PDB file of C-alpha atoms and ligand atoms in Angstrom:
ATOM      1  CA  UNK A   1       0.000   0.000   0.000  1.00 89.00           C
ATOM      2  CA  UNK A   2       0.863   3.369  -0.731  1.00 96.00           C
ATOM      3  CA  UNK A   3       1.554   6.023   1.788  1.00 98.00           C
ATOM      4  CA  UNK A   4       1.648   9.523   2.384  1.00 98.00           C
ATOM      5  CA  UNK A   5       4.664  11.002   4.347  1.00 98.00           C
ATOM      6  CA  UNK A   6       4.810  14.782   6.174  1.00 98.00           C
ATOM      7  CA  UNK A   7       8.273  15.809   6.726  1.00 98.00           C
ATOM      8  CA  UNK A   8       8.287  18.776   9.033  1.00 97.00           C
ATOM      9  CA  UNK A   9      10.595  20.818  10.322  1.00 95.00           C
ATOM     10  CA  UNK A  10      11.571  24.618  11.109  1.00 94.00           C
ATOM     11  CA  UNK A  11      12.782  26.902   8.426  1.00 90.00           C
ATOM     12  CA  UNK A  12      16.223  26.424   7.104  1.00 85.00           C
ATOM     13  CA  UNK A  13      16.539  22.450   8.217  1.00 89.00           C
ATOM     14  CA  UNK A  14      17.100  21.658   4.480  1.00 90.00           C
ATOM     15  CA  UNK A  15      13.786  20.413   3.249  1.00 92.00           C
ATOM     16  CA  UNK A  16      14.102  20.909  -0.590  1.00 92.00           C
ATOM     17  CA  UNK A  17      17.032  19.554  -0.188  1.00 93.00           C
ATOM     18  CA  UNK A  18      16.329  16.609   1.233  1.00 95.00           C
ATOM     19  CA  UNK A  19      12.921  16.591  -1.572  1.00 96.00           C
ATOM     20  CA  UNK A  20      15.346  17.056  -4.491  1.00 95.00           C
ATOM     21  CA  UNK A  21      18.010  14.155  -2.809  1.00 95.00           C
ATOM     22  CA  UNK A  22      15.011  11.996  -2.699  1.00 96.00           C
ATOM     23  CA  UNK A  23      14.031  12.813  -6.283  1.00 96.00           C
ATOM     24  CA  UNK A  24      17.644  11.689  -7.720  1.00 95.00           C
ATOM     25  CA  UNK A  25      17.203   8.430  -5.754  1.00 95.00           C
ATOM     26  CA  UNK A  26      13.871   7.596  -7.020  1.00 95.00           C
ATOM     27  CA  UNK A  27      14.693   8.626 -10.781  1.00 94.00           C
ATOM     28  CA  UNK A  28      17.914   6.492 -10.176  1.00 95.00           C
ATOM     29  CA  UNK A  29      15.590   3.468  -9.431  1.00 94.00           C
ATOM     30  CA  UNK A  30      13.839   4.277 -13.105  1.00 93.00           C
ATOM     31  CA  UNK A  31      10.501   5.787 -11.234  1.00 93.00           C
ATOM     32  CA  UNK A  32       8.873   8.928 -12.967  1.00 95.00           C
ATOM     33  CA  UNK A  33       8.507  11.747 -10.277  1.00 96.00           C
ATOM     34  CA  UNK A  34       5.876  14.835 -10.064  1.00 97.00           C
ATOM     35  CA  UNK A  35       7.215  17.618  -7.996  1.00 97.00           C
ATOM     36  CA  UNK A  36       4.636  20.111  -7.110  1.00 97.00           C
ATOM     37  CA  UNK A  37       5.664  23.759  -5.844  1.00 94.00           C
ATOM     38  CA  UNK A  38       3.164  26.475  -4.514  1.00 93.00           C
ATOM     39  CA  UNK A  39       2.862  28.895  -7.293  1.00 89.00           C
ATOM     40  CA  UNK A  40       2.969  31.773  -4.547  1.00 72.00           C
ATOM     41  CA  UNK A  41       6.797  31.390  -3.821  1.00 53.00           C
ATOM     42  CA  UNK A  42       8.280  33.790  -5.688  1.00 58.00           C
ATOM     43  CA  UNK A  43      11.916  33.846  -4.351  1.00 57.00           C
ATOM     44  CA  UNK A  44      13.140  31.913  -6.997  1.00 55.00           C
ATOM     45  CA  UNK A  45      12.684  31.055 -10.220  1.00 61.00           C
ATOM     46  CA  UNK A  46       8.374  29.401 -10.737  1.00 70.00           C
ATOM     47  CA  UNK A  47       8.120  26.118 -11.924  1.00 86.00           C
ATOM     48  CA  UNK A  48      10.838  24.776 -10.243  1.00 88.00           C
ATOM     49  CA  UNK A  49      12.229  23.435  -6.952  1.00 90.00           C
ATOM     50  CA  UNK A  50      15.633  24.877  -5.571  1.00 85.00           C
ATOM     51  CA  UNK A  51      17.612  24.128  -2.417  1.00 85.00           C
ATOM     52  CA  UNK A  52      20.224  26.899  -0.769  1.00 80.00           C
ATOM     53  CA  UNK A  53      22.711  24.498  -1.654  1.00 83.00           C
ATOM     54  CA  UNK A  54      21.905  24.769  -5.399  1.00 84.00           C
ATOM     55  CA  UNK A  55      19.815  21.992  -6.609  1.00 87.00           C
ATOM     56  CA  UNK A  56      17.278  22.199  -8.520  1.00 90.00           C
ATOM     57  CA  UNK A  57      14.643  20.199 -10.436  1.00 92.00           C
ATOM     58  CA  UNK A  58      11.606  20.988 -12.649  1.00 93.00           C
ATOM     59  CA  UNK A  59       8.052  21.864 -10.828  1.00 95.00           C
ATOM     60  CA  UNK A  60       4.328  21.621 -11.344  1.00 95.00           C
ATOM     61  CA  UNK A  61       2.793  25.042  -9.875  1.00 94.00           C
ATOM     62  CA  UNK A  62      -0.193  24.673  -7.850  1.00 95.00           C
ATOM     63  CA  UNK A  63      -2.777  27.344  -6.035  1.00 94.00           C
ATOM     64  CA  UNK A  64      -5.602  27.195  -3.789  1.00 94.00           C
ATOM     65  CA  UNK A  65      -8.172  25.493  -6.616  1.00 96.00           C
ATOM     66  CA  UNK A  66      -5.514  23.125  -8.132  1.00 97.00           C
ATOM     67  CA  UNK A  67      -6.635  19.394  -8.025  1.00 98.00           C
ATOM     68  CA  UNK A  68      -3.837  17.283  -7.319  1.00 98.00           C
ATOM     69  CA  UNK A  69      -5.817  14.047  -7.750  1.00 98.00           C
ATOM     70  CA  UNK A  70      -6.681  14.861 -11.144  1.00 98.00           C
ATOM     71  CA  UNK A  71      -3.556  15.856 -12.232  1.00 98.00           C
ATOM     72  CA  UNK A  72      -1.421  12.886 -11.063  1.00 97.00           C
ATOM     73  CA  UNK A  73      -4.429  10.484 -12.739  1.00 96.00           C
ATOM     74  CA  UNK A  74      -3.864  12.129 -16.079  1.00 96.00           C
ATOM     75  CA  UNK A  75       0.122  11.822 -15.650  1.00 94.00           C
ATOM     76  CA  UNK A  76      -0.397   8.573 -14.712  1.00 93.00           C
ATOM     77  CA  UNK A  77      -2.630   8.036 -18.270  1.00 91.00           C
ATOM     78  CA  UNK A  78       0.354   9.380 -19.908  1.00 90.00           C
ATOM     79  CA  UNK A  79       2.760   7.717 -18.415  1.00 86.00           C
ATOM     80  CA  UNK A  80       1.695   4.039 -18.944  1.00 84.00           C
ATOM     81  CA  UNK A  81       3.610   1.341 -16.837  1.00 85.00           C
ATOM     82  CA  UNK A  82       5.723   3.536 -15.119  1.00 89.00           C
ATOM     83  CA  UNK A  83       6.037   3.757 -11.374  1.00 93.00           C
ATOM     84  CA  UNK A  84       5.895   6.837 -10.179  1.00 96.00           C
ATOM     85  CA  UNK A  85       5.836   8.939  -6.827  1.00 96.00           C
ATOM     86  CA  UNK A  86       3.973  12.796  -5.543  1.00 98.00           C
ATOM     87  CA  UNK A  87       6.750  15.005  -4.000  1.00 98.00           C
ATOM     88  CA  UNK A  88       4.991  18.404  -2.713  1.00 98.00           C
ATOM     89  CA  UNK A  89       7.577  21.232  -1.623  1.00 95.00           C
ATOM     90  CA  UNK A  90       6.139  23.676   1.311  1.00 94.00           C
ATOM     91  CA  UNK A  91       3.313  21.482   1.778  1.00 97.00           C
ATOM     92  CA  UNK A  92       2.042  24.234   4.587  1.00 96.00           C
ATOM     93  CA  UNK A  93       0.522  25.851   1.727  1.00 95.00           C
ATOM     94  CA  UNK A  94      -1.850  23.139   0.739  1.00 97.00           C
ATOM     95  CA  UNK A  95      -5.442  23.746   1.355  1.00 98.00           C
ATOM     96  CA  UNK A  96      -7.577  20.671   3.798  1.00 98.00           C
ATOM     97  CA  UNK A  97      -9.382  19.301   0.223  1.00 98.00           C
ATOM     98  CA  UNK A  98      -5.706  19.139  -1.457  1.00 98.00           C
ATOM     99  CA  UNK A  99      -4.691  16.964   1.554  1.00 98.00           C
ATOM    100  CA  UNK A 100      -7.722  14.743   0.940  1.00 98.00           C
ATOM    101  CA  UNK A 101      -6.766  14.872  -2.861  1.00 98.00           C
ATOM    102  CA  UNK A 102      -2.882  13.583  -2.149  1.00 98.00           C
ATOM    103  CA  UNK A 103      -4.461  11.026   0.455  1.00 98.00           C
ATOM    104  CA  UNK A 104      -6.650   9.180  -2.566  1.00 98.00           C
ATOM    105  CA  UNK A 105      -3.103  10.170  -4.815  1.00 98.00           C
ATOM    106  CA  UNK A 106      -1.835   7.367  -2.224  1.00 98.00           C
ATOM    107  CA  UNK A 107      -5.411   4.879  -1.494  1.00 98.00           C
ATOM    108  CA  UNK A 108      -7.026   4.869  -4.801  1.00 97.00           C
ATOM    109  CA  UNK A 109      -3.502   5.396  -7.207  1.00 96.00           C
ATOM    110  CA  UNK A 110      -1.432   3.429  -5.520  1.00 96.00           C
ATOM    111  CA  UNK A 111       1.245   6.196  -5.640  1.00 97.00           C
ATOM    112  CA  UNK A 112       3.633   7.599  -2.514  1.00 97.00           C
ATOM    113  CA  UNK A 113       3.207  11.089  -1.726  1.00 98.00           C
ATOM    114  CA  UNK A 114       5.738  12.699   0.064  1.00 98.00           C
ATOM    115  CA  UNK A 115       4.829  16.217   1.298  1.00 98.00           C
ATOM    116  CA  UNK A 116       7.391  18.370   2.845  1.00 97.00           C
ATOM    117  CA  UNK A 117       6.781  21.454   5.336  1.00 96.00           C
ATOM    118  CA  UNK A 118       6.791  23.798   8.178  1.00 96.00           C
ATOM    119  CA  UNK A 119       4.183  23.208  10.978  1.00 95.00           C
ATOM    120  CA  UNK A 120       3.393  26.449  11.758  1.00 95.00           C
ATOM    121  CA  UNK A 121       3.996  30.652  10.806  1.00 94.00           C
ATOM    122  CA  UNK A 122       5.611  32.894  12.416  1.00 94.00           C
ATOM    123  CA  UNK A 123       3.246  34.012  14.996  1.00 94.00           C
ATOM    124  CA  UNK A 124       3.311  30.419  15.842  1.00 95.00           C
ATOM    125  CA  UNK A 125      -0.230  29.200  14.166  1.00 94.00           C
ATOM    126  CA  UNK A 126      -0.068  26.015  12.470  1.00 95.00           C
ATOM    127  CA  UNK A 127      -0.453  26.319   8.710  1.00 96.00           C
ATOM    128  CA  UNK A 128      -3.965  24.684   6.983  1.00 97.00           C
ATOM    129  CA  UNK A 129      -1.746  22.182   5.082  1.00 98.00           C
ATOM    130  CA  UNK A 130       0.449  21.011   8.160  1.00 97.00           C
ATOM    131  CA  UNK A 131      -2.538  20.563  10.091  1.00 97.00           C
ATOM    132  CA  UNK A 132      -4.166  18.260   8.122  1.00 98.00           C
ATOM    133  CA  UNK A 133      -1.169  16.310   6.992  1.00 98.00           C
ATOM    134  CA  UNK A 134      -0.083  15.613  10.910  1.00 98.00           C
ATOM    135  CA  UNK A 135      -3.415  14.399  11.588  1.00 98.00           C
ATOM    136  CA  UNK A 136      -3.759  12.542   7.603  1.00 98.00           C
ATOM    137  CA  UNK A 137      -0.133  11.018   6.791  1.00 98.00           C
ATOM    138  CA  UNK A 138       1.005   7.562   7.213  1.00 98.00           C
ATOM    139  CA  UNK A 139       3.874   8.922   8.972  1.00 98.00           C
ATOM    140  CA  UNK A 140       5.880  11.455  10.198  1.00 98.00           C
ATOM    141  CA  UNK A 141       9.302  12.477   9.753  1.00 97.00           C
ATOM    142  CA  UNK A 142      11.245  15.900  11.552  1.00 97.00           C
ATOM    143  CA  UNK A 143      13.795  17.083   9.671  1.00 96.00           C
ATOM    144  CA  UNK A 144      15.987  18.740  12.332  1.00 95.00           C
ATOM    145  CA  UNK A 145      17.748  22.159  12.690  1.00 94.00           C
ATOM    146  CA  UNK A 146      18.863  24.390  15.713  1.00 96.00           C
ATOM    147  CA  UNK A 147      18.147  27.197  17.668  1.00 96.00           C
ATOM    148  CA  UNK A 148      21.416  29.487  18.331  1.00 93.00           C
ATOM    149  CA  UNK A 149      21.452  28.246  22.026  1.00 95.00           C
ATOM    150  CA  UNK A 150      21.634  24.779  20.884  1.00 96.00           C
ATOM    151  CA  UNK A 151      18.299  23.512  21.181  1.00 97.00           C
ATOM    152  CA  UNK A 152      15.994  21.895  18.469  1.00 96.00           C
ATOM    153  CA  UNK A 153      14.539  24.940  17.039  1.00 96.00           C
ATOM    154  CA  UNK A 154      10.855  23.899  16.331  1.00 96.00           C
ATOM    155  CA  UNK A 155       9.327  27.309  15.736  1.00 96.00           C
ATOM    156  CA  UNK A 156       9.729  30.182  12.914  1.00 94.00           C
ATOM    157  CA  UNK A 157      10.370  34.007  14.083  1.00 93.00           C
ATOM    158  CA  UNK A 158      10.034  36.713  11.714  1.00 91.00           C
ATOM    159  CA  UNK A 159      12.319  39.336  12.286  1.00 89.00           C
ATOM    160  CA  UNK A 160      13.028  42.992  10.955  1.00 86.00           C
ATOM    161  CA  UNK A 161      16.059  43.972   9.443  1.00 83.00           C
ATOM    162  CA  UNK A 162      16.837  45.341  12.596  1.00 85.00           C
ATOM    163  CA  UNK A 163      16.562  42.225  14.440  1.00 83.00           C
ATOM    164  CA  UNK A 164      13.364  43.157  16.398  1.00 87.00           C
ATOM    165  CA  UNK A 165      10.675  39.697  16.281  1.00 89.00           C
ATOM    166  CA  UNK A 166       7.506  40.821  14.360  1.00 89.00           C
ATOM    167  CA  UNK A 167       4.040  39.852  16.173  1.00 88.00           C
ATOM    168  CA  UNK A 168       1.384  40.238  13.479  1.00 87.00           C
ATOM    169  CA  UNK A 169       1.189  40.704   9.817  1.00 83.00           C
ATOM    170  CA  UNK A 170       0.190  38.362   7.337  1.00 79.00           C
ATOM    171  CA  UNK A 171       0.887  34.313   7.333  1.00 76.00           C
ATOM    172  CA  UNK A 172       1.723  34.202   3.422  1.00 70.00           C
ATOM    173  CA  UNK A 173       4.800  36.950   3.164  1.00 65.00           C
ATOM    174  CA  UNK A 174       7.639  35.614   0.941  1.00 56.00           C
ATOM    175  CA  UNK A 175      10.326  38.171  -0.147  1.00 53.00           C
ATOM    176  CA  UNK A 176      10.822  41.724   1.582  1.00 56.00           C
ATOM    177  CA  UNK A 177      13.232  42.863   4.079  1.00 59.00           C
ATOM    178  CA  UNK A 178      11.912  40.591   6.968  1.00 70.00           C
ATOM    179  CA  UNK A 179      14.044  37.323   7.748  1.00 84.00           C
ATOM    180  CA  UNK A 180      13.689  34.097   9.547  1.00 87.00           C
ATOM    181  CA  UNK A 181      15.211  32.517  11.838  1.00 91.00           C
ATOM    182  CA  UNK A 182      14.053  28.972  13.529  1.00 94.00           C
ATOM    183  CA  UNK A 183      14.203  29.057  17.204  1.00 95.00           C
ATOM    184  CA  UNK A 184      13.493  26.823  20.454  1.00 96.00           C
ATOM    185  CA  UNK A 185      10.218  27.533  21.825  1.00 96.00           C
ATOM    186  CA  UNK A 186      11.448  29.702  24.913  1.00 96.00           C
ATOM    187  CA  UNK A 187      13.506  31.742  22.737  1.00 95.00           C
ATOM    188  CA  UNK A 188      10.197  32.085  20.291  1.00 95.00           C
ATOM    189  CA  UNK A 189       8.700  33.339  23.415  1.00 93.00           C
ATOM    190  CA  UNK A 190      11.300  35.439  25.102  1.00 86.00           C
ATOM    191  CA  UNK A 191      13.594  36.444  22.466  1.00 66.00           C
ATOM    192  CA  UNK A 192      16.939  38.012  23.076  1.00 60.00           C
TER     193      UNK A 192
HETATM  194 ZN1   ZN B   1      16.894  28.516  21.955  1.00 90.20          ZN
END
Protein backbone atom coordinates (compact mmCIF):
# COMPACT_ATOMS: atom_id res chain seq x y z
CA UNK A 1 0.00 0.00 0.00
CA UNK A 2 0.86 3.37 -0.73
CA UNK A 3 1.55 6.02 1.79
CA UNK A 4 1.65 9.52 2.38
CA UNK A 5 4.66 11.00 4.35
CA UNK A 6 4.81 14.78 6.17
CA UNK A 7 8.27 15.81 6.73
CA UNK A 8 8.29 18.78 9.03
CA UNK A 9 10.60 20.82 10.32
CA UNK A 10 11.57 24.62 11.11
CA UNK A 11 12.78 26.90 8.43
CA UNK A 12 16.22 26.42 7.10
CA UNK A 13 16.54 22.45 8.22
CA UNK A 14 17.10 21.66 4.48
CA UNK A 15 13.79 20.41 3.25
CA UNK A 16 14.10 20.91 -0.59
CA UNK A 17 17.03 19.55 -0.19
CA UNK A 18 16.33 16.61 1.23
CA UNK A 19 12.92 16.59 -1.57
CA UNK A 20 15.35 17.06 -4.49
CA UNK A 21 18.01 14.16 -2.81
CA UNK A 22 15.01 12.00 -2.70
CA UNK A 23 14.03 12.81 -6.28
CA UNK A 24 17.64 11.69 -7.72
CA UNK A 25 17.20 8.43 -5.75
CA UNK A 26 13.87 7.60 -7.02
CA UNK A 27 14.69 8.63 -10.78
CA UNK A 28 17.91 6.49 -10.18
CA UNK A 29 15.59 3.47 -9.43
CA UNK A 30 13.84 4.28 -13.10
CA UNK A 31 10.50 5.79 -11.23
CA UNK A 32 8.87 8.93 -12.97
CA UNK A 33 8.51 11.75 -10.28
CA UNK A 34 5.88 14.84 -10.06
CA UNK A 35 7.22 17.62 -8.00
CA UNK A 36 4.64 20.11 -7.11
CA UNK A 37 5.66 23.76 -5.84
CA UNK A 38 3.16 26.47 -4.51
CA UNK A 39 2.86 28.90 -7.29
CA UNK A 40 2.97 31.77 -4.55
CA UNK A 41 6.80 31.39 -3.82
CA UNK A 42 8.28 33.79 -5.69
CA UNK A 43 11.92 33.85 -4.35
CA UNK A 44 13.14 31.91 -7.00
CA UNK A 45 12.68 31.05 -10.22
CA UNK A 46 8.37 29.40 -10.74
CA UNK A 47 8.12 26.12 -11.92
CA UNK A 48 10.84 24.78 -10.24
CA UNK A 49 12.23 23.43 -6.95
CA UNK A 50 15.63 24.88 -5.57
CA UNK A 51 17.61 24.13 -2.42
CA UNK A 52 20.22 26.90 -0.77
CA UNK A 53 22.71 24.50 -1.65
CA UNK A 54 21.90 24.77 -5.40
CA UNK A 55 19.81 21.99 -6.61
CA UNK A 56 17.28 22.20 -8.52
CA UNK A 57 14.64 20.20 -10.44
CA UNK A 58 11.61 20.99 -12.65
CA UNK A 59 8.05 21.86 -10.83
CA UNK A 60 4.33 21.62 -11.34
CA UNK A 61 2.79 25.04 -9.88
CA UNK A 62 -0.19 24.67 -7.85
CA UNK A 63 -2.78 27.34 -6.04
CA UNK A 64 -5.60 27.19 -3.79
CA UNK A 65 -8.17 25.49 -6.62
CA UNK A 66 -5.51 23.13 -8.13
CA UNK A 67 -6.64 19.39 -8.02
CA UNK A 68 -3.84 17.28 -7.32
CA UNK A 69 -5.82 14.05 -7.75
CA UNK A 70 -6.68 14.86 -11.14
CA UNK A 71 -3.56 15.86 -12.23
CA UNK A 72 -1.42 12.89 -11.06
CA UNK A 73 -4.43 10.48 -12.74
CA UNK A 74 -3.86 12.13 -16.08
CA UNK A 75 0.12 11.82 -15.65
CA UNK A 76 -0.40 8.57 -14.71
CA UNK A 77 -2.63 8.04 -18.27
CA UNK A 78 0.35 9.38 -19.91
CA UNK A 79 2.76 7.72 -18.42
CA UNK A 80 1.69 4.04 -18.94
CA UNK A 81 3.61 1.34 -16.84
CA UNK A 82 5.72 3.54 -15.12
CA UNK A 83 6.04 3.76 -11.37
CA UNK A 84 5.89 6.84 -10.18
CA UNK A 85 5.84 8.94 -6.83
CA UNK A 86 3.97 12.80 -5.54
CA UNK A 87 6.75 15.01 -4.00
CA UNK A 88 4.99 18.40 -2.71
CA UNK A 89 7.58 21.23 -1.62
CA UNK A 90 6.14 23.68 1.31
CA UNK A 91 3.31 21.48 1.78
CA UNK A 92 2.04 24.23 4.59
CA UNK A 93 0.52 25.85 1.73
CA UNK A 94 -1.85 23.14 0.74
CA UNK A 95 -5.44 23.75 1.36
CA UNK A 96 -7.58 20.67 3.80
CA UNK A 97 -9.38 19.30 0.22
CA UNK A 98 -5.71 19.14 -1.46
CA UNK A 99 -4.69 16.96 1.55
CA UNK A 100 -7.72 14.74 0.94
CA UNK A 101 -6.77 14.87 -2.86
CA UNK A 102 -2.88 13.58 -2.15
CA UNK A 103 -4.46 11.03 0.45
CA UNK A 104 -6.65 9.18 -2.57
CA UNK A 105 -3.10 10.17 -4.82
CA UNK A 106 -1.84 7.37 -2.22
CA UNK A 107 -5.41 4.88 -1.49
CA UNK A 108 -7.03 4.87 -4.80
CA UNK A 109 -3.50 5.40 -7.21
CA UNK A 110 -1.43 3.43 -5.52
CA UNK A 111 1.24 6.20 -5.64
CA UNK A 112 3.63 7.60 -2.51
CA UNK A 113 3.21 11.09 -1.73
CA UNK A 114 5.74 12.70 0.06
CA UNK A 115 4.83 16.22 1.30
CA UNK A 116 7.39 18.37 2.85
CA UNK A 117 6.78 21.45 5.34
CA UNK A 118 6.79 23.80 8.18
CA UNK A 119 4.18 23.21 10.98
CA UNK A 120 3.39 26.45 11.76
CA UNK A 121 4.00 30.65 10.81
CA UNK A 122 5.61 32.89 12.42
CA UNK A 123 3.25 34.01 15.00
CA UNK A 124 3.31 30.42 15.84
CA UNK A 125 -0.23 29.20 14.17
CA UNK A 126 -0.07 26.02 12.47
CA UNK A 127 -0.45 26.32 8.71
CA UNK A 128 -3.96 24.68 6.98
CA UNK A 129 -1.75 22.18 5.08
CA UNK A 130 0.45 21.01 8.16
CA UNK A 131 -2.54 20.56 10.09
CA UNK A 132 -4.17 18.26 8.12
CA UNK A 133 -1.17 16.31 6.99
CA UNK A 134 -0.08 15.61 10.91
CA UNK A 135 -3.41 14.40 11.59
CA UNK A 136 -3.76 12.54 7.60
CA UNK A 137 -0.13 11.02 6.79
CA UNK A 138 1.00 7.56 7.21
CA UNK A 139 3.87 8.92 8.97
CA UNK A 140 5.88 11.46 10.20
CA UNK A 141 9.30 12.48 9.75
CA UNK A 142 11.24 15.90 11.55
CA UNK A 143 13.80 17.08 9.67
CA UNK A 144 15.99 18.74 12.33
CA UNK A 145 17.75 22.16 12.69
CA UNK A 146 18.86 24.39 15.71
CA UNK A 147 18.15 27.20 17.67
CA UNK A 148 21.42 29.49 18.33
CA UNK A 149 21.45 28.25 22.03
CA UNK A 150 21.63 24.78 20.88
CA UNK A 151 18.30 23.51 21.18
CA UNK A 152 15.99 21.90 18.47
CA UNK A 153 14.54 24.94 17.04
CA UNK A 154 10.86 23.90 16.33
CA UNK A 155 9.33 27.31 15.74
CA UNK A 156 9.73 30.18 12.91
CA UNK A 157 10.37 34.01 14.08
CA UNK A 158 10.03 36.71 11.71
CA UNK A 159 12.32 39.34 12.29
CA UNK A 160 13.03 42.99 10.95
CA UNK A 161 16.06 43.97 9.44
CA UNK A 162 16.84 45.34 12.60
CA UNK A 163 16.56 42.23 14.44
CA UNK A 164 13.36 43.16 16.40
CA UNK A 165 10.67 39.70 16.28
CA UNK A 166 7.51 40.82 14.36
CA UNK A 167 4.04 39.85 16.17
CA UNK A 168 1.38 40.24 13.48
CA UNK A 169 1.19 40.70 9.82
CA UNK A 170 0.19 38.36 7.34
CA UNK A 171 0.89 34.31 7.33
CA UNK A 172 1.72 34.20 3.42
CA UNK A 173 4.80 36.95 3.16
CA UNK A 174 7.64 35.61 0.94
CA UNK A 175 10.33 38.17 -0.15
CA UNK A 176 10.82 41.72 1.58
CA UNK A 177 13.23 42.86 4.08
CA UNK A 178 11.91 40.59 6.97
CA UNK A 179 14.04 37.32 7.75
CA UNK A 180 13.69 34.10 9.55
CA UNK A 181 15.21 32.52 11.84
CA UNK A 182 14.05 28.97 13.53
CA UNK A 183 14.20 29.06 17.20
CA UNK A 184 13.49 26.82 20.45
CA UNK A 185 10.22 27.53 21.82
CA UNK A 186 11.45 29.70 24.91
CA UNK A 187 13.51 31.74 22.74
CA UNK A 188 10.20 32.09 20.29
CA UNK A 189 8.70 33.34 23.41
CA UNK A 190 11.30 35.44 25.10
CA UNK A 191 13.59 36.44 22.47
CA UNK A 192 16.94 38.01 23.08
ZN1 LIG B 1 16.89 28.52 21.95
Amino acid sequence: MAKLYFYYSAMNAGKSTVLLQTDYNYRERGMATLIYTPSIDDRYERNQVTSRIGLKAAARPFDDGFDFFQDVQREVGANAGMKMCVLVDEAHFLKKQQVEQLCRVADQLGIPVLCYGLRSDFLGEPFEGSQYLLVWADKLVELKTVCHCGKKATMNMRITADGQKVTEGSQIEIGGNDLYISTCRRHFTEPV
